[in-house]
Short mmCIF file of C-alpha atoms in Angstrom, two decimals:
data_model
loop_
_atom_site.label_atom_id
_atom_site.label_comp_id
_atom_site.label_asym_id
_atom_site.label_seq_id
_atom_site.Cartn_x
_atom_site.Cartn_y
_atom_site.Cartn_z
CA MET A 1 3.43 10.20 16.93
CA PRO A 2 5.50 7.77 14.53
CA LEU A 3 3.15 6.89 11.74
CA LYS A 4 2.89 9.15 8.91
CA VAL A 5 -0.61 8.42 6.81
CA LEU A 6 -1.32 9.83 3.35
CA ASP A 7 -4.17 8.53 1.26
CA ALA A 8 -4.33 8.40 -2.37
CA THR A 9 -7.48 7.61 -5.05
CA VAL A 10 -6.81 6.76 -8.75
CA ALA A 11 -7.28 10.63 -8.86
CA THR A 12 -5.31 11.98 -6.77
CA PHE A 13 -2.29 10.01 -6.78
CA ASP A 14 0.83 11.62 -8.99
CA GLY A 15 0.24 14.78 -6.60
CA VAL A 16 -0.07 12.94 -3.20
CA PHE A 17 2.69 10.89 -4.24
CA GLU A 18 5.24 13.87 -5.31
CA LYS A 19 4.17 14.82 -1.38
CA PHE A 20 5.37 11.12 -0.46
CA ARG A 21 8.59 10.73 -2.48
CA ALA A 22 9.98 14.60 -1.86
CA GLU A 23 9.02 13.50 2.34
CA SER A 24 10.68 10.38 2.29
CA PRO A 25 14.13 10.97 3.69
CA LYS A 26 12.85 12.15 6.54
CA ASN A 27 11.57 8.77 7.43
CA LYS A 28 13.08 5.22 8.70
CA ALA A 29 10.84 4.13 6.33
CA ASN A 30 8.21 4.63 3.19
CA PHE A 31 5.82 1.90 2.57
CA ILE A 32 3.01 2.09 -0.28
CA LEU A 33 -0.71 -0.13 0.62
CA PHE A 34 -1.97 -0.47 -2.86
CA LEU A 35 -5.86 -1.59 -1.64
CA ALA A 36 -9.72 -1.70 -2.35
CA ASP A 37 -11.72 0.89 -1.82
CA ILE A 38 -14.79 0.98 0.45
CA ASP A 39 -17.72 -0.55 0.09
CA PRO A 40 -20.70 1.45 0.93
CA SER A 41 -23.93 -1.00 0.71
CA THR A 42 -21.18 -2.77 3.72
CA ASN A 43 -19.29 -0.24 5.20
CA LEU A 44 -16.08 -3.07 4.63
CA SER A 45 -13.77 -3.33 1.98
CA TRP A 46 -15.13 -5.33 -1.43
CA CYS A 47 -11.56 -7.37 -1.19
CA PRO A 48 -11.36 -9.94 1.39
CA ASP A 49 -7.56 -10.39 1.56
CA CYS A 50 -8.02 -6.33 2.38
CA VAL A 51 -9.87 -7.38 4.88
CA ARG A 52 -7.27 -9.54 6.52
CA ALA A 53 -4.68 -7.49 6.12
CA GLU A 54 -5.25 -4.10 6.69
CA PRO A 55 -5.61 -4.51 10.61
CA VAL A 56 -2.16 -6.64 10.92
CA ILE A 57 -0.07 -4.21 9.03
CA TYR A 58 -1.16 -1.57 10.61
CA LYS A 59 -0.57 -2.96 14.37
CA LYS A 60 2.98 -3.83 13.18
CA LEU A 61 3.66 -0.65 11.55
CA GLU A 62 2.12 1.42 14.42
CA ALA A 63 4.59 -0.31 16.80
CA SER A 64 7.65 0.68 15.70
CA SER A 65 9.37 3.99 17.21
CA ASP A 66 10.95 4.36 13.74
CA ASP A 67 8.96 7.80 11.12
CA ILE A 68 7.62 5.85 9.12
CA ALA A 69 5.15 6.98 6.14
CA LEU A 70 2.69 5.03 4.56
CA LEU A 71 0.51 6.33 1.68
CA ARG A 72 -1.92 3.75 1.15
CA ALA A 73 -3.01 3.93 -2.56
CA TYR A 74 -7.31 2.79 -3.35
CA VAL A 75 -7.21 0.99 -6.63
CA GLY A 76 -11.72 2.04 -6.81
CA ASP A 77 -13.93 -0.47 -6.88
CA ARG A 78 -13.83 -4.05 -8.18
CA PRO A 79 -14.90 -3.34 -11.58
CA THR A 80 -12.37 -0.65 -11.85
CA TRP A 81 -9.85 -2.99 -10.57
CA ARG A 82 -10.54 -5.79 -12.98
CA THR A 83 -9.65 -3.59 -15.91
CA PRO A 84 -6.47 -4.69 -17.71
CA GLN A 85 -5.49 -1.56 -17.81
CA HIS A 86 -5.85 -0.25 -14.37
CA PRO A 87 -3.25 2.53 -13.82
CA TRP A 88 -1.54 0.66 -11.51
CA ARG A 89 -1.80 -2.64 -13.33
CA VAL A 90 0.59 -1.00 -16.62
CA ASP A 91 2.63 1.50 -14.20
CA GLY A 92 5.75 0.13 -14.68
CA ARG A 93 6.58 0.93 -10.87
CA PHE A 94 4.73 -0.95 -9.13
CA ASN A 95 3.29 -4.01 -11.95
CA LEU A 96 0.84 -4.18 -9.66
CA LYS A 97 -1.10 -7.92 -9.63
CA GLY A 98 -3.27 -8.08 -6.78
CA VAL A 99 -4.37 -6.18 -3.69
CA PRO A 100 -3.61 -5.92 -1.02
CA THR A 101 -0.43 -4.89 -2.05
CA LEU A 102 2.62 -3.43 0.17
CA ILE A 103 5.39 -2.05 -0.98
CA ARG A 104 8.76 -1.08 0.64
CA TRP A 105 9.62 2.75 -1.24
CA GLU A 106 13.51 3.33 -1.05
CA ASN A 107 15.75 5.28 -2.56
CA ASP A 108 12.88 5.95 -5.54
CA ALA A 109 12.21 2.10 -5.81
CA ILE A 110 10.67 -0.71 -4.79
CA LYS A 111 13.06 -1.86 -1.82
CA GLY A 112 10.53 -5.11 -1.60
CA ARG A 113 7.02 -6.41 -1.67
CA LEU A 114 4.05 -8.26 -0.17
CA GLU A 115 1.59 -9.72 -2.52
CA ASP A 116 -1.99 -9.99 -1.86
CA HIS A 117 -1.70 -13.80 -0.42
CA GLU A 118 0.76 -12.49 1.63
CA ALA A 119 0.30 -9.27 3.13
CA HIS A 120 -1.68 -10.84 6.12
CA LEU A 121 1.64 -12.48 7.42
CA ASP A 122 2.94 -10.54 10.84
CA HIS A 123 6.41 -12.52 10.34
CA LYS A 124 7.02 -11.07 6.19
CA ILE A 125 5.73 -7.46 7.17
CA GLY A 126 7.98 -6.90 10.04
CA SER A 127 10.85 -8.66 7.64
CA LEU A 128 9.68 -5.72 5.23
CA LEU A 129 9.58 -3.53 7.98
CA ASN A 130 13.19 -4.34 8.67
CA GLY A 131 14.22 -4.02 5.61
CA SER A 132 15.35 -7.41 5.05
#
């Protein structure tokens, strides 16, 4: 299968991200999807935008015949994410403002991104996938 998925939490991110970065030259495209954790009481993400965007993103990436890597980075529960000092909010590499955020990672930098309000739009995912 051309889509390779890696999962990370805030606690495991640095190690998983290093693996992702090391393997990125082997892939046609590399993406990081920052998204909310699953709420154990509902078995769904606590983030409605994530619930809406995830299936569209996965369908679009899985439909590609190219080798694609997807690092899913789970931000934590709602109170953890809402903290202004959340590590990914203050990390200059990502400057996260909301979830979900889909980032195209190329040459060790952000090549493009879709923020929470647009991450569910098929045509925008397609443009990001095509590098435009």
